[in-house]
Amino acid sequence: MLLSVHWIGLAAALSCLLTGEVWCDCTEDNVQIEGGHYNLTKGLKTGSLLTYHCPEGYYPYPAQKRVCQLNDMWSQDSTSSKPQKCRVVECPDPKVLMHGIVSPPQERYFVDNETTYQCYSGYTMRGSSRRVCFPNGKWSGSTPICSRDSGNDCADPGIPAGAFRRGNSFRIDDKVKYSCKNGLFLVGSSERTCLENGQWTGTEPACYYKYTYDTPLEVSEAFGGALKASLTTLEPIDDTQEGRKIKISKTDTLNVYIAVDISESIEEKYFIDARDAVVQLITKISSFSVTPNYEILFFSSDVYEVVNIVDFLDGKTQLSTVKADLEKFKIDNRDTAGTDLNLVFMTILERMAFIKQRTGEEGFKEHRHAIILFTDGAYNMGGTPEPTVQKIKNMVYMDQTSRSEKPLREEYLDIYIFAIGALIFDDDLIPLVAGTGGDHYFRMSDIRSLQKTFDEIIDEEEVKGLCGLHKEYDTTKRRENYPWVVFIVIQNEGRVMKCLGSLVTPMFVLTAAHCFTFGDLPQHVTVDIDDMNGRRTKKVKNFFLHPKFNVKAKVNEGVEEFYDYDVALIQLVDYVKISTLARPICIPCTQETSNALKLVGESTCKEQEQLLLKNHLESLTFLTRTNYLVGEKDVHAKLGDNRDECIKHALKAPGITTNDPNIPVTDNFLCTGGLTPFRDHIACTGDSGGAVFKNYEQRTVQIAVVSWGSENLCKGGGVVESTKNSRDFHLNIFRVIPFLKSILGNDQQDDYAPLEFLKN
Ligand SMILES: *[C@@H]1O[C@H](CO)[C@@H](O)[C@H](O)[C@H]1NC(C)=O
Ligand SMILES: *[C@@H]1O[C@H](CO)[C@@H](O)[C@H](O)[C@H]1NC(C)=O
């Protein structure tokens, strides 16, 4: 016995030596967990944090975390001295269903347990009739509700698993109140009121155990929905007045305040993940046309301001430098011992007061504010932030207490809290959230999933009018990487022509004019695009070739087939439904493209061209059909001094007898292909009409249309490399803007919303 005690002591001393500490406070005696493991933030030193980890579907019990205290002892869960073990996750009691049967009836429900729900006769079911208990402590699907038509104004709001509800009358102004059973706490609205429009205020509450977490998908849907709602309300909209469509720009300004807890209650490596997640969030927000002002804070006992919103207002800081500043920020040598959550809100309140002072009372009315806080909620200094949050609310709500104005002002303030960590102080955090329209409180065990969460939040189908927005990472649906690509088939008297095209508005497709032959009619043309309506093949109303396109124009000059102005627009019968799978590409010289390229103020077509075709070799991409929908072909447009060498290879193309390459290859073409300085890919038959494009952050801009090549190296598509002499010629869209504008920008018709082209 003595020996083993001695050995335990020695092992502890050794690990102290190994971590370079001369002083050793706690030991690893009696901290083990059955079925799991633990991690220490500072070895066995005073203040070190011990976090228990269990496999998926289990949670640590009774303690989730322990701290090495000044008395050399690990803190103990006060309620229990039971041995530490991993317990199976439970889901809240589903037997709260009214007017129906839950089977099987059990005392408790564990991970993977299944339940089914049936309504009594005369009642109909909404929600899920079958639910499974998930490893995060939540039931799959949605709350089942059995109700019958009883002339109420609002629908029965149901009772979430684990909850009690007071209130069974659902007429206008009636209230229902929720609470949770023992051992659970409530997230969401504890009280809801039936409104005149038949909707309930707030969001459906849920009952959480201390180990219940939101999955990244749940968070991205909920937070993304709310964020998108604020961002899209700020985007310019099209409106119709006296039969004409006009664009209305919103004057509201969005201020985003991001605060990240870096105190030692947050594990240190979380800091990097949190920082990367913030960068990801800002990148995501930047793909909207709205440009918010940012305040970015890290905090512990002190507040470290990485980005000051006042610098943003003054134009002293830009988005690009924000990201760089974030990446430079290190936590070394900062005092991370305490946590002062109140100081964070006080800092934000000060910044708001400053903005208000700048803009004046009236100007401040047009400022929206979103506060996004990442923390576990453990604070040991500064007191509760609740009074400060109340001051923030008062400032934004502008003391509008009348019933009609208050909800309107409430839309101007959102406080989102991402509660992260093994031990979250929910009771302190939940009262701090604010805002309308969806959840504002998210509970996550791990900050690493946040980046993915933020990546997913805005690529959903509700985001309209963002040309070129696409997913950049591999998804199971390849269309999401190229949501603008369409497949065109023209069938006329036994002749079949296949081309690619690009969706440029919800009703128009851009392709090559040479895909069409004299005598083709709209009914010979089909456009294939999967827009989630299920109907993949779209009917064509009309098509328009560039008026100057004339294949035979230069027969007398030694060019049998001349492809200048090789562009055409196809008008569809119906709008394509915009979603992650189908969305227009950005085309040059439009306002939307300037937004995508973040050109501020009154930008010009020339500025766009200088930004997109700025180098002597510009790296571009086009697509080809493959078994996996499409493959990418990487090419380099040879511009400036490189152009002459490139276009001279056109002379070897069949049907060309002239010695002047400038006759077949006018200034309207971009030249790609060959082996130097890079081996390019080469176009195949069937790639014609496709977009030659460039990605700018999350947005794709079309630069040219695939037109013709000097050699036919491949038929029917595929990713094929160029040979030494093979070259392709793509029609530069910057050269055909008047044609595109005459159709897409036509505001003298009411069939479709016109694109806004730049004046210069
Ligand atoms: C805890 O430590 C183990 C090694 O002991 C490591 O594999 C694991 O990733 C750590 N867990 C967390 C959540 O940091
Ligand atoms: C519910 O889950 C528990 C724990 O995994 C298991 O022992 C029990 O058999 C399950 N009950 C049903 C009906 O599947």
PDB file of N, CA and C in Angstrom, residues 226-237 247-256 285 288-293 365-370 411-412 414 466 595:
ATOM      1  N   ALA A 226     -31.743  33.827 -39.577  1.00  0.00           N
ATOM      2  CA  ALA A 226     -31.900  35.128 -38.944  1.00  0.00           C
ATOM      3  C   ALA A 226     -30.965  36.157 -39.585  1.00  0.00           C
ATOM      4  N   LEU A 227     -29.722  35.754 -39.799  1.00  0.00           N
ATOM      5  CA  LEU A 227     -28.737  36.673 -40.353  1.00  0.00           C
ATOM      6  C   LEU A 227     -29.107  37.076 -41.783  1.00  0.00           C
ATOM      7  N   LYS A 228     -29.538  36.067 -42.547  1.00  0.00           N
ATOM      8  CA  LYS A 228     -29.938  36.346 -43.917  1.00  0.00           C
ATOM      9  C   LYS A 228     -31.098  37.317 -43.950  1.00  0.00           C
ATOM     10  N   ALA A 229     -31.998  37.122 -42.993  1.00  0.00           N
ATOM     11  CA  ALA A 229     -33.147  38.021 -42.956  1.00  0.00           C
ATOM     12  C   ALA A 229     -32.669  39.450 -42.755  1.00  0.00           C
ATOM     13  N   SER A 230     -31.711  39.658 -41.820  1.00  0.00           N
ATOM     14  CA  SER A 230     -31.251  41.050 -41.639  1.00  0.00           C
ATOM     15  C   SER A 230     -30.500  41.540 -42.850  1.00  0.00           C
ATOM     16  N   LEU A 231     -29.691  40.662 -43.451  1.00  0.00           N
ATOM     17  CA  LEU A 231     -28.889  41.128 -44.580  1.00  0.00           C
ATOM     18  C   LEU A 231     -29.745  41.374 -45.812  1.00  0.00           C
ATOM     19  N   THR A 232     -30.705  40.484 -46.051  1.00  0.00           N
ATOM     20  CA  THR A 232     -31.494  40.667 -47.270  1.00  0.00           C
ATOM     21  C   THR A 232     -32.467  41.833 -47.140  1.00  0.00           C
ATOM     22  N   THR A 233     -32.873  42.175 -45.904  1.00  0.00           N
ATOM     23  CA  THR A 233     -33.724  43.367 -45.804  1.00  0.00           C
ATOM     24  C   THR A 233     -32.931  44.608 -46.179  1.00  0.00           C
ATOM     25  N   LEU A 234     -31.631  44.517 -46.107  1.00  0.00           N
ATOM     26  CA  LEU A 234     -30.816  45.683 -46.431  1.00  0.00           C
ATOM     27  C   LEU A 234     -30.389  45.718 -47.893  1.00  0.00           C
ATOM     28  N   GLU A 235     -30.628  44.625 -48.610  1.00  0.00           N
ATOM     29  CA  GLU A 235     -30.229  44.630 -50.013  1.00  0.00           C
ATOM     30  C   GLU A 235     -31.198  45.467 -50.832  1.00  0.00           C
ATOM     31  N   PRO A 236     -30.683  46.073 -51.901  1.00  0.00           N
ATOM     32  CA  PRO A 236     -31.601  46.833 -52.762  1.00  0.00           C
ATOM     33  C   PRO A 236     -32.675  45.904 -53.318  1.00  0.00           C
ATOM     34  N   ILE A 237     -33.871  46.379 -53.486  1.00  0.00           N
ATOM     35  CA  ILE A 237     -34.931  45.536 -54.031  1.00  0.00           C
ATOM     36  C   ILE A 237     -35.512  46.171 -55.274  1.00  0.00           C
ATOM     37  N   LYS A 247     -35.516  50.374 -58.908  1.00  0.00           N
ATOM     38  CA  LYS A 247     -34.686  49.799 -57.866  1.00  0.00           C
ATOM     39  C   LYS A 247     -34.731  50.701 -56.639  1.00  0.00           C
ATOM     40  N   ILE A 248     -34.966  50.121 -55.492  1.00  0.00           N
ATOM     41  CA  ILE A 248     -34.996  50.907 -54.264  1.00  0.00           C
ATOM     42  C   ILE A 248     -33.806  50.503 -53.412  1.00  0.00           C
ATOM     43  N   SER A 249     -32.956  51.458 -53.128  1.00  0.00           N
ATOM     44  CA  SER A 249     -31.824  51.154 -52.260  1.00  0.00           C
ATOM     45  C   SER A 249     -32.214  51.428 -50.821  1.00  0.00           C
ATOM     46  N   LYS A 250     -31.834  50.516 -49.965  1.00  0.00           N
ATOM     47  CA  LYS A 250     -32.122  50.724 -48.551  1.00  0.00           C
ATOM     48  C   LYS A 250     -31.057  51.643 -47.972  1.00  0.00           C
ATOM     49  N   THR A 251     -31.488  52.517 -47.092  1.00  0.00           N
ATOM     50  CA  THR A 251     -30.511  53.436 -46.528  1.00  0.00           C
ATOM     51  C   THR A 251     -29.987  52.948 -45.190  1.00  0.00           C
ATOM     52  N   ASP A 252     -30.608  51.893 -44.631  1.00  0.00           N
ATOM     53  CA  ASP A 252     -30.169  51.413 -43.326  1.00  0.00           C
ATOM     54  C   ASP A 252     -28.726  50.917 -43.346  1.00  0.00           C
ATOM     55  N   THR A 253     -28.050  51.133 -42.236  1.00  0.00           N
ATOM     56  CA  THR A 253     -26.673  50.671 -42.090  1.00  0.00           C
ATOM     57  C   THR A 253     -26.657  49.545 -41.068  1.00  0.00           C
ATOM     58  N   LEU A 254     -25.870  48.529 -41.325  1.00  0.00           N
ATOM     59  CA  LEU A 254     -25.773  47.419 -40.379  1.00  0.00           C
ATOM     60  C   LEU A 254     -24.437  47.482 -39.647  1.00  0.00           C
ATOM     61  N   ASN A 255     -24.510  47.440 -38.316  1.00  0.00           N
ATOM     62  CA  ASN A 255     -23.303  47.397 -37.497  1.00  0.00           C
ATOM     63  C   ASN A 255     -23.211  46.028 -36.852  1.00  0.00           C
ATOM     64  N   VAL A 256     -22.104  45.355 -37.067  1.00  0.00           N
ATOM     65  CA  VAL A 256     -21.942  44.020 -36.506  1.00  0.00           C
ATOM     66  C   VAL A 256     -20.851  44.064 -35.441  1.00  0.00           C
ATOM     67  N   ILE A 285     -20.522  37.010 -44.745  1.00  0.00           N
ATOM     68  CA  ILE A 285     -21.364  38.207 -44.787  1.00  0.00           C
ATOM     69  C   ILE A 285     -20.962  39.064 -45.978  1.00  0.00           C
ATOM     70  N   PHE A 288     -22.669  39.134 -49.457  1.00  0.00           N
ATOM     71  CA  PHE A 288     -23.876  39.927 -49.687  1.00  0.00           C
ATOM     72  C   PHE A 288     -23.471  41.301 -50.224  1.00  0.00           C
ATOM     73  N   SER A 289     -24.410  41.963 -50.849  1.00  0.00           N
ATOM     74  CA  SER A 289     -24.088  43.293 -51.373  1.00  0.00           C
ATOM     75  C   SER A 289     -24.000  44.305 -50.245  1.00  0.00           C
ATOM     76  N   VAL A 290     -24.480  43.924 -49.061  1.00  0.00           N
ATOM     77  CA  VAL A 290     -24.464  44.836 -47.931  1.00  0.00           C
ATOM     78  C   VAL A 290     -23.067  44.840 -47.309  1.00  0.00           C
ATOM     79  N   THR A 291     -22.569  46.024 -46.978  1.00  0.00           N
ATOM     80  CA  THR A 291     -21.265  46.077 -46.327  1.00  0.00           C
ATOM     81  C   THR A 291     -21.431  46.628 -44.917  1.00  0.00           C
ATOM     82  N   PRO A 292     -21.453  45.753 -43.917  1.00  0.00           N
ATOM     83  CA  PRO A 292     -21.637  46.244 -42.555  1.00  0.00           C
ATOM     84  C   PRO A 292     -20.360  46.883 -42.009  1.00  0.00           C
ATOM     85  N   ASN A 293     -20.523  47.645 -40.931  1.00  0.00           N
ATOM     86  CA  ASN A 293     -19.381  48.115 -40.153  1.00  0.00           C
ATOM     87  C   ASN A 293     -19.124  47.095 -39.063  1.00  0.00           C
ATOM     88  N   LYS A 365     -31.590  56.215 -36.223  1.00  0.00           N
ATOM     89  CA  LYS A 365     -32.768  55.363 -36.453  1.00  0.00           C
ATOM     90  C   LYS A 365     -32.533  54.393 -37.606  1.00  0.00           C
ATOM     91  N   GLU A 366     -31.618  54.770 -38.501  1.00  0.00           N
ATOM     92  CA  GLU A 366     -31.387  53.924 -39.666  1.00  0.00           C
ATOM     93  C   GLU A 366     -30.224  52.960 -39.452  1.00  0.00           C
ATOM     94  N   HIS A 367     -29.755  52.862 -38.221  1.00  0.00           N
ATOM     95  CA  HIS A 367     -28.683  51.917 -37.924  1.00  0.00           C
ATOM     96  C   HIS A 367     -29.233  50.666 -37.261  1.00  0.00           C
ATOM     97  N   ARG A 368     -28.923  49.524 -37.873  1.00  0.00           N
ATOM     98  CA  ARG A 368     -29.269  48.241 -37.259  1.00  0.00           C
ATOM     99  C   ARG A 368     -28.026  47.693 -36.570  1.00  0.00           C
ATOM    100  N   HIS A 369     -28.234  46.904 -35.527  1.00  0.00           N
ATOM    101  CA  HIS A 369     -27.101  46.406 -34.750  1.00  0.00           C
ATOM    102  C   HIS A 369     -27.236  44.908 -34.522  1.00  0.00           C
ATOM    103  N   ALA A 370     -26.186  44.192 -34.810  1.00  0.00           N
ATOM    104  CA  ALA A 370     -26.170  42.757 -34.510  1.00  0.00           C
ATOM    105  C   ALA A 370     -24.964  42.478 -33.626  1.00  0.00           C
ATOM    106  N   GLU A 411     -36.655  45.086 -34.281  1.00  0.00           N
ATOM    107  CA  GLU A 411     -35.952  44.507 -35.429  1.00  0.00           C
ATOM    108  C   GLU A 411     -34.560  45.113 -35.612  1.00  0.00           C
ATOM    109  N   TYR A 412     -34.305  46.225 -34.959  1.00  0.00           N
ATOM    110  CA  TYR A 412     -33.031  46.904 -35.159  1.00  0.00           C
ATOM    111  C   TYR A 412     -31.924  46.403 -34.237  1.00  0.00           C
ATOM    112  N   ASP A 414     -30.242  42.753 -32.674  1.00  0.00           N
ATOM    113  CA  ASP A 414     -30.162  41.313 -32.467  1.00  0.00           C
ATOM    114  C   ASP A 414     -28.974  41.028 -31.574  1.00  0.00           C
ATOM    115  N   LEU A 466     -28.153  37.249 -55.811  1.00  0.00           N
ATOM    116  CA  LEU A 466     -26.713  37.347 -55.652  1.00  0.00           C
ATOM    117  C   LEU A 466     -26.093  36.570 -56.795  1.00  0.00           C
ATOM    118  N   ASN A 595     -21.139  45.102 -57.371  1.00  0.00           N
ATOM    119  CA  ASN A 595     -21.342  44.718 -55.967  1.00  0.00           C
ATOM    120  C   ASN A 595     -20.524  43.480 -55.628  1.00  0.00           C
TER     121      ASN A 595
END
